[in-house]
């Protein structure tokens, strides 16, 4: 199997960051401590947690098996799990910027659209990478000699 590009340190850092976000959102200080999040945030915490847990799992697996096919599958899985979360954030829009600058909701909506577009592009790229990894997985196998 072909090794994935990127180092184990990167997988470890990404896994730790995802775990730290899980801790911060759910335990300390908790999402309730963020002043611009509304109580509606409770409706998106579960899906956000699923994406973060998927990221931790994928990065731990990549630490143990840093192969191109594993990376392609893991990246694709996280993107596919994350896309509905972005749509849910759009739908719930658990943000309230109070009397601050009135443009904040528009800025956040634009960022959500960019995030959704990025996820869709990432899924397409992920499918191509998965295809390449599958096509390359047989490249290292011995082929029988022709007579």
Tab-separated table of C-alpha atoms in Angstrom:
chain	number	residue	atom	x	y	z
A	1	UNK	CA	0.000	0.000	0.000
A	2	UNK	CA	1.174	3.466	-0.831
A	3	UNK	CA	1.859	5.783	2.098
A	4	UNK	CA	-0.248	8.933	2.375
A	5	UNK	CA	1.442	12.270	1.962
A	6	UNK	CA	1.609	14.276	5.149
A	7	UNK	CA	3.265	13.408	8.380
A	8	UNK	CA	2.164	11.616	11.471
A	9	UNK	CA	2.681	14.815	13.427
A	10	UNK	CA	-0.040	16.447	11.334
A	11	UNK	CA	-2.468	13.624	12.072
A	12	UNK	CA	-1.652	13.836	15.779
A	13	UNK	CA	-2.140	17.616	15.857
A	14	UNK	CA	-5.437	17.395	13.941
A	15	UNK	CA	-6.702	14.685	16.285
A	16	UNK	CA	-5.737	16.707	19.367
A	17	UNK	CA	-7.398	19.860	17.972
A	18	UNK	CA	-10.639	17.945	17.288
A	19	UNK	CA	-10.550	16.425	20.779
A	20	UNK	CA	-9.881	19.859	22.317
A	21	UNK	CA	-12.859	21.305	20.437
A	22	UNK	CA	-15.048	18.476	21.719
A	23	UNK	CA	-13.868	19.253	25.259
A	24	UNK	CA	-14.412	23.009	24.847
A	25	UNK	CA	-17.879	22.669	23.328
A	26	UNK	CA	-19.234	20.029	25.688
A	27	UNK	CA	-17.344	20.343	28.974
A	28	UNK	CA	-15.364	23.500	29.567
A	29	UNK	CA	-16.231	26.258	29.053
A	30	UNK	CA	-19.113	24.849	27.010
A	31	UNK	CA	-20.821	26.382	24.015
A	32	UNK	CA	-23.089	28.368	26.365
A	33	UNK	CA	-20.099	30.549	27.288
A	34	UNK	CA	-19.901	31.966	23.756
A	35	UNK	CA	-21.914	35.210	23.891
A	36	UNK	CA	-23.206	35.202	20.312
A	37	UNK	CA	-24.577	31.626	20.388
A	38	UNK	CA	-28.298	31.286	21.116
A	39	UNK	CA	-30.070	28.425	22.910
A	40	UNK	CA	-30.824	27.048	19.417
A	41	UNK	CA	-27.180	25.962	19.371
A	42	UNK	CA	-28.257	22.912	21.370
A	43	UNK	CA	-29.861	21.681	18.132
A	44	UNK	CA	-26.542	21.592	16.293
A	45	UNK	CA	-24.142	20.489	19.019
A	46	UNK	CA	-24.884	16.790	18.406
A	47	UNK	CA	-24.132	16.924	14.673
A	48	UNK	CA	-21.020	19.062	15.287
A	49	UNK	CA	-19.862	16.495	17.844
A	50	UNK	CA	-20.264	13.701	15.272
A	51	UNK	CA	-17.998	15.521	12.826
A	52	UNK	CA	-15.373	16.162	15.503
A	53	UNK	CA	-15.475	12.538	16.705
A	54	UNK	CA	-15.116	11.370	13.099
A	55	UNK	CA	-12.084	13.645	12.758
A	56	UNK	CA	-10.496	12.194	15.898
A	57	UNK	CA	-11.124	8.630	14.725
A	58	UNK	CA	-9.784	9.259	11.222
A	59	UNK	CA	-6.623	10.892	12.550
A	60	UNK	CA	-5.981	8.092	15.063
A	61	UNK	CA	-6.440	5.522	12.283
A	62	UNK	CA	-4.045	7.494	10.068
A	63	UNK	CA	-1.465	7.483	12.867
A	64	UNK	CA	-1.672	3.698	12.873
A	65	UNK	CA	-2.118	3.130	9.133
A	66	UNK	CA	-0.884	6.143	7.136
A	67	UNK	CA	-1.816	4.796	3.729
A	68	UNK	CA	-3.193	6.716	0.782
A	69	UNK	CA	-6.361	4.621	0.570
A	70	UNK	CA	-7.068	5.003	4.297
A	71	UNK	CA	-6.526	8.772	4.073
A	72	UNK	CA	-8.811	9.064	1.045
A	73	UNK	CA	-11.572	7.092	2.788
A	74	UNK	CA	-11.154	9.014	6.049
A	75	UNK	CA	-11.129	12.435	4.434
A	76	UNK	CA	-14.193	11.560	2.383
A	77	UNK	CA	-16.033	10.227	5.441
A	78	UNK	CA	-15.433	13.406	7.445
A	79	UNK	CA	-16.555	15.588	4.541
A	80	UNK	CA	-19.714	13.535	3.956
A	81	UNK	CA	-20.555	13.647	7.667
A	82	UNK	CA	-19.812	17.384	7.795
A	83	UNK	CA	-21.882	18.567	4.831
A	84	UNK	CA	-25.294	18.054	6.469
A	85	UNK	CA	-23.949	19.821	9.560
A	86	UNK	CA	-23.242	22.905	7.468
A	87	UNK	CA	-26.793	22.822	6.081
A	88	UNK	CA	-28.129	22.387	9.630
A	89	UNK	CA	-26.132	25.436	10.781
A	90	UNK	CA	-27.669	27.394	7.900
A	91	UNK	CA	-31.156	26.209	8.819
A	92	UNK	CA	-30.916	26.774	12.590
A	93	UNK	CA	-28.572	29.796	12.390
A	94	UNK	CA	-27.881	29.797	16.141
A	95	UNK	CA	-26.159	33.176	16.134
A	96	UNK	CA	-27.236	36.466	17.683
A	97	UNK	CA	-24.843	39.365	17.395
A	98	UNK	CA	-26.997	41.707	19.455
A	99	UNK	CA	-26.608	45.415	18.861
A	100	UNK	CA	-23.200	44.984	17.246
A	101	UNK	CA	-22.464	45.636	13.616
A	102	UNK	CA	-25.615	44.739	11.627
A	103	UNK	CA	-23.556	43.079	8.879
A	104	UNK	CA	-22.471	40.116	11.015
A	105	UNK	CA	-25.387	37.843	10.035
A	106	UNK	CA	-24.625	38.415	6.352
A	107	UNK	CA	-20.922	37.724	6.900
A	108	UNK	CA	-21.710	34.476	8.733
A	109	UNK	CA	-24.180	33.393	6.017
A	110	UNK	CA	-21.544	34.058	3.332
A	111	UNK	CA	-19.007	32.024	5.342
A	112	UNK	CA	-21.523	29.186	5.648
A	113	UNK	CA	-22.097	29.240	1.870
A	114	UNK	CA	-18.327	29.165	1.314
A	115	UNK	CA	-18.067	26.288	3.788
A	116	UNK	CA	-20.826	24.349	2.021
A	117	UNK	CA	-19.198	24.960	-1.366
A	118	UNK	CA	-15.835	23.896	0.057
A	119	UNK	CA	-17.345	20.692	1.458
A	120	UNK	CA	-18.938	19.855	-1.894
A	121	UNK	CA	-15.682	20.527	-3.755
A	122	UNK	CA	-13.841	18.516	-1.104
A	123	UNK	CA	-16.190	15.565	-1.606
A	124	UNK	CA	-15.595	15.665	-5.366
A	125	UNK	CA	-11.827	15.841	-4.841
A	126	UNK	CA	-12.120	13.092	-2.225
A	127	UNK	CA	-13.897	10.819	-4.688
A	128	UNK	CA	-11.138	11.435	-7.245
A	129	UNK	CA	-8.468	10.711	-4.606
A	130	UNK	CA	-10.285	7.560	-3.573
A	131	UNK	CA	-10.374	6.447	-7.213
A	132	UNK	CA	-6.657	7.167	-7.587
A	133	UNK	CA	-5.862	5.320	-4.378
A	134	UNK	CA	-7.898	2.322	-5.492
A	135	UNK	CA	-6.277	2.368	-8.936
A	136	UNK	CA	-2.822	2.622	-7.385
A	137	UNK	CA	-3.423	-0.043	-4.760
A	138	UNK	CA	-2.615	-2.800	-7.216
A	139	UNK	CA	0.495	-1.088	-8.555
A	140	UNK	CA	2.775	-2.638	-5.944
A	141	UNK	CA	1.489	-6.177	-6.393
A	142	UNK	CA	3.555	-8.644	-8.322
A	143	UNK	CA	2.260	-9.326	-11.747
A	144	UNK	CA	2.735	-12.722	-13.327
A	145	UNK	CA	5.353	-12.868	-16.052
A	146	UNK	CA	4.174	-13.283	-19.563
A	147	UNK	CA	5.763	-16.035	-21.581
